[in-house]
PDB file of C-alpha atoms in Angstrom:
ATOM      1  CA  PHE A   1      12.713  14.505 -10.951  1.00 32.00           C
ATOM      2  CA  PHE A   2      10.148  14.911 -13.285  1.00 31.00           C
ATOM      3  CA  SER A   3       9.297  12.128 -16.045  1.00 35.00           C
ATOM      4  CA  ALA A   4       9.634  13.550 -19.578  1.00 35.00           C
ATOM      5  CA  MET A   5       6.296  12.115 -20.452  1.00 33.00           C
ATOM      6  CA  SER A   6       5.093  14.882 -18.497  1.00 34.00           C
ATOM      7  CA  PHE A   7       6.092  17.781 -20.771  1.00 31.00           C
ATOM      8  CA  CYS A   8       7.092  16.296 -24.161  1.00 35.00           C
ATOM      9  CA  PRO A   9       4.762  17.341 -26.956  1.00 36.00           C
ATOM     10  CA  VAL A  10       2.476  14.738 -28.873  1.00 36.00           C
ATOM     11  CA  PRO A  11       5.038  13.343 -31.616  1.00 40.00           C
ATOM     12  CA  HIS A  12       4.235  14.220 -35.225  1.00 40.00           C
ATOM     13  CA  THR A  13       7.601  12.653 -36.914  1.00 42.00           C
ATOM     14  CA  SER A  14       9.597   9.423 -36.398  1.00 41.00           C
ATOM     15  CA  ARG A  15      12.418  11.742 -34.702  1.00 39.00           C
ATOM     16  CA  ASP A  16       9.897  13.065 -32.177  1.00 41.00           C
ATOM     17  CA  GLN A  17       8.962   9.897 -31.356  1.00 43.00           C
ATOM     18  CA  GLY A  18      12.487   8.893 -30.663  1.00 42.00           C
ATOM     19  CA  TRP A  19      12.929  11.834 -28.370  1.00 36.00           C
ATOM     20  CA  LEU A  20       9.752  11.008 -26.756  1.00 39.00           C
ATOM     21  CA  VAL A  21      10.894   7.473 -25.857  1.00 38.00           C
ATOM     22  CA  THR A  22      14.317   8.701 -24.935  1.00 37.00           C
ATOM     23  CA  GLY A  23      13.067  11.339 -22.921  1.00 43.00           C
ATOM     24  CA  ALA A  24      10.686   8.969 -21.003  1.00 41.00           C
ATOM     25  CA  LEU A  25      13.271   6.326 -20.363  1.00 39.00           C
ATOM     26  CA  LEU A  26      15.455   8.934 -18.993  1.00 38.00           C
ATOM     27  CA  GLY A  27      12.782  10.377 -16.850  1.00 44.00           C
ATOM     28  CA  ALA A  28      11.986   6.804 -15.397  1.00 42.00           C
ATOM     29  CA  SER A  29      15.610   6.122 -14.799  1.00 41.00           C
ATOM     30  CA  ALA A  30      15.722   9.611 -12.993  1.00 41.00           C
ATOM     31  CA  ALA A  31      12.698   8.610 -10.868  1.00 42.00           C
ATOM     32  CA  LEU A  32      13.741   5.155  -9.930  1.00 42.00           C
ATOM     33  CA  TYR A  33      17.200   6.565  -8.763  1.00 38.00           C
ATOM     34  CA  ALA A  34      15.318   9.158  -6.764  1.00 41.00           C
ATOM     35  CA  ARG A  35      13.135   6.535  -5.168  1.00 45.00           C
ATOM     36  CA  ARG A  36      16.251   4.277  -4.451  1.00 44.00           C
ATOM     37  CA  LEU A  37      18.378   7.163  -3.114  1.00 43.00           C
ATOM     38  CA  TYR A  38      15.477   8.283  -0.723  1.00 43.00           C
ATOM     39  CA  ALA A  39      14.653   4.658   0.598  1.00 47.00           C
ATOM     40  CA  ALA A  40      18.519   4.218   1.104  1.00 47.00           C
ATOM     41  CA  ARG A  41      18.639   7.466   3.431  1.00 47.00           C
ATOM     42  CA  SER A  42      15.377   6.609   4.967  1.00 46.00           C
ATOM     43  CA  ARG A  43      16.709   3.132   6.108  1.00 46.00           C
ATOM     44  CA  GLY A  44      19.903   4.610   7.164  1.00 47.00           C
ATOM     45  CA  GLN A  45      18.447   7.195   9.396  1.00 46.00           C
ATOM     46  CA  THR A  46      15.750   4.763  10.753  1.00 41.00           C
ATOM     47  CA  ALA A  47      18.367   1.921  11.536  1.00 41.00           C
ATOM     48  CA  LYS A  48      20.196   4.492  13.956  1.00 45.00           C
ATOM     49  CA  ARG A  49      17.524   4.305  16.375  1.00 47.00           C
ATOM     50  CA  HIS A  50      14.510   1.801  16.680  1.00 45.00           C
ATOM     51  CA  GLY A  51      12.337   4.386  18.701  1.00 50.00           C
ATOM     52  CA  GLY A  52      13.217   7.029  16.406  1.00 50.00           C
ATOM     53  CA  PRO A  53      11.155   8.695  13.226  1.00 46.00           C
ATOM     54  CA  THR A  54      10.933   7.509   9.751  1.00 53.00           C
ATOM     55  CA  LEU A  55       9.559   9.936   7.396  1.00 59.00           C
ATOM     56  CA  ALA A  56      10.068  12.862   9.725  1.00 65.00           C
ATOM     57  CA  SER A  57      13.928  11.928   9.711  1.00 65.00           C
ATOM     58  CA  ALA A  58      14.153  13.780   6.411  1.00 70.00           C
ATOM     59  CA  ASP A  59      14.604  17.184   8.380  1.00 79.00           C
ATOM     60  CA  PRO A  60      16.119  16.818  11.738  1.00 82.00           C
ATOM     61  CA  ALA A  61      13.902  19.698  13.038  1.00 86.00           C
ATOM     62  CA  LEU A  62      10.624  18.085  11.452  1.00 88.00           C
ATOM     63  CA  TYR A  63      10.435  15.295  14.160  1.00 87.00           C
ATOM     64  CA  PRO A  64      10.592  17.735  17.197  1.00 90.00           C
ATOM     65  CA  TYR A  65       7.999  19.724  15.627  1.00 90.00           C
ATOM     66  CA  LEU A  66       5.550  16.552  15.216  1.00 89.00           C
ATOM     67  CA  LEU A  67       6.035  15.957  18.874  1.00 90.00           C
ATOM     68  CA  GLU A  68       5.126  19.502  19.727  1.00 92.00           C
ATOM     69  CA  LYS A  69       2.297  20.055  17.243  1.00 93.00           C
ATOM     70  CA  GLY A  70       1.104  16.256  17.223  1.00 92.00           C
ATOM     71  CA  THR A  71       1.040  14.851  20.583  1.00 91.00           C
ATOM     72  CA  ARG A  72      -0.152  15.943  23.860  1.00 91.00           C
ATOM     73  CA  PRO A  73       1.481  13.712  26.546  1.00 90.00           C
ATOM     74  CA  SER A  74       0.585  14.271  30.186  1.00 90.00           C
ATOM     75  CA  GLU A  75       3.265  15.410  32.708  1.00 93.00           C
ATOM     76  CA  PRO A  76       4.027  12.060  34.119  1.00 92.00           C
ATOM     77  CA  LEU A  77       4.318  10.581  30.604  1.00 92.00           C
ATOM     78  CA  GLN A  78       6.947  13.241  29.705  1.00 91.00           C
ATOM     79  CA  GLU A  79       8.957  12.525  32.878  1.00 92.00           C
ATOM     80  CA  LEU A  80       8.571   8.838  32.158  1.00 91.00           C
ATOM     81  CA  PHE A  81      10.032   9.382  28.571  1.00 88.00           C
ATOM     82  CA  ALA A  82      12.822  11.482  30.146  1.00 89.00           C
ATOM     83  CA  ALA A  83      13.454   8.721  33.008  1.00 89.00           C
ATOM     84  CA  VAL A  84      13.694   5.914  30.313  1.00 85.00           C
ATOM     85  CA  GLU A  85      16.229   7.876  28.276  1.00 86.00           C
ATOM     86  CA  ARG A  86      18.539   7.968  31.383  1.00 86.00           C
ATOM     87  CA  GLU A  87      18.189   4.284  31.687  1.00 80.00           C
ATOM     88  CA  PRO A  88      20.055   1.355  29.816  1.00 80.00           C
ATOM     89  CA  ARG A  89      18.653   0.213  26.524  1.00 80.00           C
ATOM     90  CA  ALA A  90      16.767   3.299  26.011  1.00 72.00           C
ATOM     91  CA  ARG A  91      16.401   2.535  22.338  1.00 75.00           C
ATOM     92  CA  MET A  92      13.811  -0.206  23.143  1.00 81.00           C
ATOM     93  CA  MET A  93      11.485   2.219  24.293  1.00 83.00           C
ATOM     94  CA  GLY A  94       8.459   2.988  21.899  1.00 80.00           C
ATOM     95  CA  SER A  95       8.595   6.324  20.343  1.00 87.00           C
ATOM     96  CA  PRO A  96       6.655   9.289  21.794  1.00 89.00           C
ATOM     97  CA  ASP A  97       4.505   9.708  18.569  1.00 92.00           C
ATOM     98  CA  GLU A  98       3.669   5.712  18.529  1.00 94.00           C
ATOM     99  CA  ALA A  99       2.582   5.687  22.196  1.00 94.00           C
ATOM    100  CA  HIS A 100       0.468   8.993  21.512  1.00 95.00           C
ATOM    101  CA  PHE A 101      -1.034   7.068  18.509  1.00 96.00           C
ATOM    102  CA  LEU A 102      -1.884   4.055  20.225  1.00 97.00           C
ATOM    103  CA  GLY A 103      -3.799   6.197  23.109  1.00 96.00           C
ATOM    104  CA  TRP A 104      -5.432   8.086  20.427  1.00 97.00           C
ATOM    105  CA  LEU A 105      -6.559   4.728  18.641  1.00 98.00           C
ATOM    106  CA  VAL A 106      -7.894   3.380  22.096  1.00 98.00           C
ATOM    107  CA  GLU A 107     -10.088   6.597  22.276  1.00 97.00           C
ATOM    108  CA  LEU A 108     -11.144   6.365  18.644  1.00 97.00           C
ATOM    109  CA  MET A 109     -12.338   2.626  19.386  1.00 97.00           C
ATOM    110  CA  GLY A 110     -13.940   3.229  22.513  1.00 97.00           C
ATOM    111  CA  ALA A 111     -11.788   0.360  23.642  1.00 98.00           C
ATOM    112  CA  LYS A 112     -12.200  -0.689  27.401  1.00 98.00           C
ATOM    113  CA  ARG A 113      -9.657  -3.823  27.651  1.00 98.00           C
ATOM    114  CA  VAL A 114      -6.141  -3.721  26.043  1.00 98.00           C
ATOM    115  CA  LEU A 115      -3.410  -6.444  26.126  1.00 98.00           C
ATOM    116  CA  GLU A 116      -0.049  -5.211  25.848  1.00 98.00           C
ATOM    117  CA  VAL A 117       2.614  -7.960  24.715  1.00 98.00           C
ATOM    118  CA  GLY A 118       6.248  -6.514  25.762  1.00 95.00           C
ATOM    119  CA  VAL A 119       6.123  -3.790  28.566  1.00 94.00           C
ATOM    120  CA  PHE A 120       9.495  -2.868  28.777  1.00 89.00           C
ATOM    121  CA  ARG A 121      10.018   0.511  31.038  1.00 89.00           C
ATOM    122  CA  GLY A 122       6.073   1.146  30.793  1.00 89.00           C
ATOM    123  CA  SER A 123       5.713   4.322  28.679  1.00 93.00           C
ATOM    124  CA  THR A 124       3.205   2.962  25.901  1.00 94.00           C
ATOM    125  CA  THR A 125       1.500   1.142  28.919  1.00 95.00           C
ATOM    126  CA  LEU A 126       0.863   4.519  30.658  1.00 95.00           C
ATOM    127  CA  ALA A 127      -0.265   5.979  27.243  1.00 95.00           C
ATOM    128  CA  LEU A 128      -2.663   3.043  26.841  1.00 97.00           C
ATOM    129  CA  ALA A 129      -4.087   3.234  30.397  1.00 97.00           C
ATOM    130  CA  SER A 130      -4.382   6.870  30.520  1.00 97.00           C
ATOM    131  CA  ALA A 131      -6.836   6.698  27.300  1.00 97.00           C
ATOM    132  CA  LEU A 132      -9.120   4.109  28.627  1.00 98.00           C
ATOM    133  CA  PRO A 133     -11.959   5.159  30.617  1.00 97.00           C
ATOM    134  CA  GLN A 134     -12.224   4.629  34.241  1.00 96.00           C
ATOM    135  CA  GLU A 135     -13.253   1.040  34.296  1.00 97.00           C
ATOM    136  CA  GLY A 136     -10.957   0.224  31.240  1.00 98.00           C
ATOM    137  CA  GLU A 137      -7.921  -2.219  31.696  1.00 98.00           C
ATOM    138  CA  VAL A 138      -4.425  -2.894  30.320  1.00 98.00           C
ATOM    139  CA  VAL A 139      -3.171  -6.355  30.890  1.00 98.00           C
ATOM    140  CA  ALA A 140       0.556  -5.948  30.546  1.00 98.00           C
ATOM    141  CA  LEU A 141       2.622  -8.857  29.627  1.00 98.00           C
ATOM    142  CA  GLU A 142       6.328  -8.667  30.425  1.00 96.00           C
ATOM    143  CA  LEU A 143       9.149 -11.124  31.056  1.00 95.00           C
ATOM    144  CA  ASN A 144      11.522  -8.868  32.900  1.00 91.00           C
ATOM    145  CA  GLY A 145      10.040  -7.538  35.848  1.00 88.00           C
ATOM    146  CA  ASP A 146      12.936  -5.430  36.650  1.00 88.00           C
ATOM    147  CA  PHE A 147      12.289  -3.382  33.568  1.00 88.00           C
ATOM    148  CA  CYS A 148       8.821  -2.544  34.830  1.00 89.00           C
ATOM    149  CA  SER A 149      10.031  -0.797  38.216  1.00 86.00           C
ATOM    150  CA  THR A 150      10.776   2.494  36.217  1.00 88.00           C
ATOM    151  CA  GLY A 151       7.242   2.839  34.802  1.00 91.00           C
ATOM    152  CA  ARG A 152       5.252   1.453  38.038  1.00 92.00           C
ATOM    153  CA  ARG A 153       6.389   4.874  39.694  1.00 93.00           C
ATOM    154  CA  TYR A 154       4.993   7.028  36.895  1.00 94.00           C
ATOM    155  CA  TRP A 155       1.832   4.693  36.417  1.00 95.00           C
ATOM    156  CA  ASP A 156       0.828   5.523  40.098  1.00 94.00           C
ATOM    157  CA  LYS A 157       1.742   9.255  39.842  1.00 94.00           C
ATOM    158  CA  ALA A 158      -0.582   9.386  36.563  1.00 95.00           C
ATOM    159  CA  GLY A 159      -3.343   7.649  38.727  1.00 96.00           C
ATOM    160  CA  VAL A 160      -3.733   4.946  36.376  1.00 97.00           C
ATOM    161  CA  GLY A 161      -1.950   2.313  38.194  1.00 96.00           C
ATOM    162  CA  GLY A 162      -5.185   0.604  39.250  1.00 96.00           C
ATOM    163  CA  LYS A 163      -5.892   0.168  35.479  1.00 98.00           C
ATOM    164  CA  ILE A 164      -2.805  -2.045  34.893  1.00 97.00           C
ATOM    165  CA  ASP A 165      -2.984  -5.655  35.505  1.00 97.00           C
ATOM    166  CA  LEU A 166       0.816  -6.619  35.248  1.00 97.00           C
ATOM    167  CA  ARG A 167       1.658 -10.202  34.360  1.00 97.00           C
ATOM    168  CA  LEU A 168       5.274 -11.369  34.633  1.00 97.00           C
ATOM    169  CA  GLY A 169       6.482 -14.603  32.506  1.00 96.00           C
ATOM    170  CA  PRO A 170       6.973 -15.515  28.867  1.00 97.00           C
ATOM    171  CA  ALA A 171       4.157 -13.854  27.028  1.00 97.00           C
ATOM    172  CA  SER A 172       3.024 -17.067  25.111  1.00 97.00           C
ATOM    173  CA  GLU A 173       2.301 -18.712  28.421  1.00 98.00           C
ATOM    174  CA  SER A 174       0.505 -15.568  29.916  1.00 98.00           C
ATOM    175  CA  MET A 175      -1.688 -15.538  26.510  1.00 98.00           C
ATOM    176  CA  ARG A 176      -2.754 -19.061  26.951  1.00 98.00           C
ATOM    177  CA  LEU A 177      -3.503 -18.815  30.540  1.00 98.00           C
ATOM    178  CA  LEU A 178      -5.907 -15.694  29.431  1.00 98.00           C
ATOM    179  CA  LEU A 179      -7.410 -18.189  26.813  1.00 98.00           C
ATOM    180  CA  ALA A 180      -7.866 -20.670  29.517  1.00 98.00           C
ATOM    181  CA  GLU A 181      -9.347 -18.137  31.848  1.00 96.00           C
ATOM    182  CA  GLY A 182     -12.196 -17.379  29.287  1.00 97.00           C
ATOM    183  CA  GLY A 183     -10.733 -14.345  27.704  1.00 97.00           C
ATOM    184  CA  GLY A 184     -11.040 -15.282  23.970  1.00 98.00           C
ATOM    185  CA  GLY A 185     -12.789 -12.452  22.261  1.00 98.00           C
ATOM    186  CA  SER A 186     -12.711  -9.941  25.037  1.00 98.00           C
ATOM    187  CA  PHE A 187     -10.092  -7.623  24.096  1.00 98.00           C
ATOM    188  CA  ASP A 188     -10.523  -4.590  22.054  1.00 98.00           C
ATOM    189  CA  LEU A 189      -6.852  -3.835  20.942  1.00 98.00           C
ATOM    190  CA  VAL A 190      -3.765  -6.258  21.277  1.00 98.00           C
ATOM    191  CA  PHE A 191      -0.077  -4.532  20.876  1.00 98.00           C
ATOM    192  CA  ILE A 192       2.801  -6.572  20.101  1.00 98.00           C
ATOM    193  CA  ASP A 193       6.360  -5.649  20.551  1.00 96.00           C
ATOM    194  CA  ALA A 194       8.374  -8.419  22.293  1.00 96.00           C
ATOM    195  CA  ASN A 195      10.399 -11.326  21.092  1.00 95.00           C
ATOM    196  CA  LYS A 196      10.502 -11.021  17.452  1.00 97.00           C
ATOM    197  CA  ALA A 197      11.357 -15.041  17.066  1.00 97.00           C
ATOM    198  CA  ASP A 198       7.821 -15.333  18.767  1.00 98.00           C
ATOM    199  CA  TYR A 199       5.591 -13.068  16.825  1.00 98.00           C
ATOM    200  CA  ASP A 200       3.967 -15.483  14.916  1.00 98.00           C
ATOM    201  CA  ASP A 201       2.821 -17.088  17.957  1.00 98.00           C
ATOM    202  CA  TYR A 202       1.722 -13.863  19.801  1.00 98.00           C
ATOM    203  CA  TYR A 203      -0.200 -12.999  16.645  1.00 98.00           C
ATOM    204  CA  GLU A 204      -2.387 -16.365  16.659  1.00 98.00           C
ATOM    205  CA  HIS A 205      -3.007 -15.929  20.303  1.00 98.00           C
ATOM    206  CA  ALA A 206      -3.975 -12.239  19.868  1.00 98.00           C
ATOM    207  CA  LEU A 207      -6.560 -12.983  17.321  1.00 98.00           C
ATOM    208  CA  ALA A 208      -8.136 -15.616  19.514  1.00 98.00           C
ATOM    209  CA  LEU A 209      -8.253 -13.027  22.505  1.00 98.00           C
ATOM    210  CA  LEU A 210      -9.335 -10.409  20.042  1.00 98.00           C
ATOM    211  CA  ARG A 211     -13.315  -9.359  19.718  1.00 98.00           C
ATOM    212  CA  ARG A 212     -14.488  -9.306  15.916  1.00 98.00           C
ATOM    213  CA  GLY A 213     -13.758  -5.718  14.803  1.00 98.00           C
ATOM    214  CA  GLY A 214     -10.890  -5.350  17.253  1.00 98.00           C
ATOM    215  CA  VAL A 215      -7.340  -4.487  16.292  1.00 98.00           C
ATOM    216  CA  VAL A 216      -3.786  -6.114  16.549  1.00 98.00           C
ATOM    217  CA  ALA A 217      -0.928  -3.680  16.795  1.00 98.00           C
ATOM    218  CA  VAL A 218       2.283  -5.402  15.450  1.00 98.00           C
ATOM    219  CA  ASP A 219       5.318  -3.296  16.017  1.00 97.00           C
ATOM    220  CA  ASN A 220       8.706  -2.962  14.518  1.00 96.00           C
ATOM    221  CA  THR A 221       7.366  -4.296  11.196  1.00 97.00           C
ATOM    222  CA  LEU A 222       9.945  -2.215   9.045  1.00 96.00           C
ATOM    223  CA  TRP A 223      12.805  -3.220  11.219  1.00 96.00           C
ATOM    224  CA  GLY A 224      15.239  -0.443  10.642  1.00 92.00           C
ATOM    225  CA  GLY A 225      14.998  -1.224   6.961  1.00 94.00           C
ATOM    226  CA  ARG A 226      16.427  -4.718   7.414  1.00 96.00           C
ATOM    227  CA  VAL A 227      13.227  -6.153   6.103  1.00 97.00           C
ATOM    228  CA  LEU A 228      14.717  -5.534   2.831  1.00 97.00           C
ATOM    229  CA  GLU A 229      17.611  -8.011   3.403  1.00 97.00           C
ATOM    230  CA  ALA A 230      17.923 -10.964   1.077  1.00 96.00           C
ATOM    231  CA  PRO A 231      18.669 -13.326   3.082  1.00 96.00           C
ATOM    232  CA  ALA A 232      17.768 -12.281   6.326  1.00 97.00           C
ATOM    233  CA  ALA A 233      21.033 -11.761   8.219  1.00 97.00           C
ATOM    234  CA  THR A 234      19.364 -12.603  11.739  1.00 97.00           C
ATOM    235  CA  ALA A 235      16.881 -14.879  13.069  1.00 97.00           C
ATOM    236  CA  ASP A 236      14.727 -11.594  14.173  1.00 97.00           C
ATOM    237  CA  THR A 237      14.736 -10.381  10.608  1.00 98.00           C
ATOM    238  CA  ALA A 238      13.591 -13.526   9.216  1.00 98.00           C
ATOM    239  CA  ALA A 239      10.879 -13.529  11.954  1.00 98.00           C
ATOM    240  CA  ILE A 240       9.740  -9.986  10.914  1.00 98.00           C
ATOM    241  CA  GLN A 241       9.903 -10.750   7.299  1.00 98.00           C
ATOM    242  CA  ALA A 242       7.620 -13.812   7.855  1.00 98.00           C
ATOM    243  CA  ILE A 243       5.014 -12.008  10.207  1.00 98.00           C
ATOM    244  CA  ASN A 244       4.880  -9.392   7.352  1.00 98.00           C
ATOM    245  CA  ASP A 245       4.393 -12.080   4.464  1.00 98.00           C
ATOM    246  CA  LYS A 246       1.697 -13.579   6.698  1.00 98.00           C
ATOM    247  CA  LEU A 247      -0.067 -10.300   7.589  1.00 98.00           C
ATOM    248  CA  ALA A 248      -0.110  -9.272   3.845  1.00 98.00           C
ATOM    249  CA  SER A 249      -2.110 -12.136   2.762  1.00 98.00           C
ATOM    250  CA  ASP A 250      -4.140 -13.384   5.954  1.00 98.00           C
ATOM    251  CA  PRO A 251      -7.946 -13.254   4.854  1.00 98.00           C
ATOM    252  CA  ARG A 252      -8.851 -13.013   8.601  1.00 98.00           C
ATOM    253  CA  VAL A 253      -7.884  -9.269   9.056  1.00 98.00           C
ATOM    254  CA  SER A 254      -7.665  -6.006   6.853  1.00 98.00           C
ATOM    255  CA  ILE A 255      -4.340  -4.272   7.493  1.00 98.00           C
ATOM    256  CA  VAL A 256      -2.273  -1.317   7.119  1.00 98.00           C
ATOM    257  CA  MET A 257       1.150  -0.871   7.506  1.00 97.00           C
ATOM    258  CA  LEU A 258       2.343   2.763   8.941  1.00 95.00           C
ATOM    259  CA  GLY A 259       5.649   4.184   8.974  1.00 91.00           C
ATOM    260  CA  ILE A 260       5.278   5.485  12.368  1.00 91.00           C
ATOM    261  CA  ALA A 261       8.614   4.976  14.597  1.00 90.00           C
ATOM    262  CA  ASP A 262      10.027   1.408  13.153  1.00 92.00           C
ATOM    263  CA  GLY A 263       7.015   0.591  11.338  1.00 94.00           C
ATOM    264  CA  VAL A 264       3.546  -0.607  12.885  1.00 97.00           C
ATOM    265  CA  THR A 265       0.926  -2.748  11.212  1.00 98.00           C
ATOM    266  CA  LEU A 266      -2.536  -2.517  12.343  1.00 98.00           C
ATOM    267  CA  CYS A 267      -4.928  -5.539  11.816  1.00 98.00           C
ATOM    268  CA  ARG A 268      -8.475  -5.359  12.131  1.00 98.00           C
ATOM    269  CA  LYS A 269     -10.010  -8.704  12.905  1.00 98.00           C
ATOM    270  CA  ARG A 270     -12.936  -9.737  10.358  1.00 98.00           C
TER     271      ARG A 270
END
C-alpha cells in the first residue's frame, strides 16, 4: 500500500485540498492495516515454534535458503541439530541461525570466556565452544542433567568438550557461586535462555559477572508474539514483558533487539 501523499499534486483549490486530505487519510489507513496484517501473520507463524524463524517465515522457502547461504555449521553440530529434533521437547532447542549468530558474535568480540544460562540439549553450547579460541571456556549452567547427555556426545566428537564447564543446579545459585569464586567482571558474553520467571535475577547476576564492554544476550524476547498481550495470560509472558521494559530503559547498557528466532536482545555493558 502507498500513501496518497506520495503522488498527489500540490493543491491549488479547496477541492484539491479536500482530495489531498482524503487521499492521505485513506493511504494512512491502508498502510496501518497492512502493518497490522503483517504483524498478525508474523505472530501466528512465530508462535508455531519458538525455535523457528521470524521475518523469514514470510516465505516457507526463505528460511532453508537463509540456513544454506548464511550459516556454516560443522558436521557434529548438524548431527546434533538432527538428534535433538528426534528428542522430546525439540521445540526448546535454539534455532540454527541463532546458534550460528552467537558463535559469530563470539568471534567478532574476540571472546574467551562465555556463560550460558540454560543448556537444554547443548546445540548452542557447541556453537559457542567451537567459536572460542583453544584456551577459551564456556561455563554452561543447566538444571536438568538428563537433557545434556545428548549434547555431550557431540561436544566430544567436535573436540570441544574440554572447553565446556557444565555446572548442574539452579542457575541463580550457580551464578552466585561464580561471583563468590571471584568471577565478577570475568565474562565476555552471557547468553540467557532458561526459566523465564527468573530472567530478571539472571540478568542482574549477568551484569555483575560481565566485563565492561561485554554483552548479555537475552533470548525469547519476542515470545511468539505474546509480548503484545494485555494483560499477560501467563506468568512467563509477564516476566518477558517485564524484562523487556527494564532493558528498554536500563542506563547501564546499550541494547538492540533482533528478530532472530524468537527474538534476542543484545545488551552491551557500559
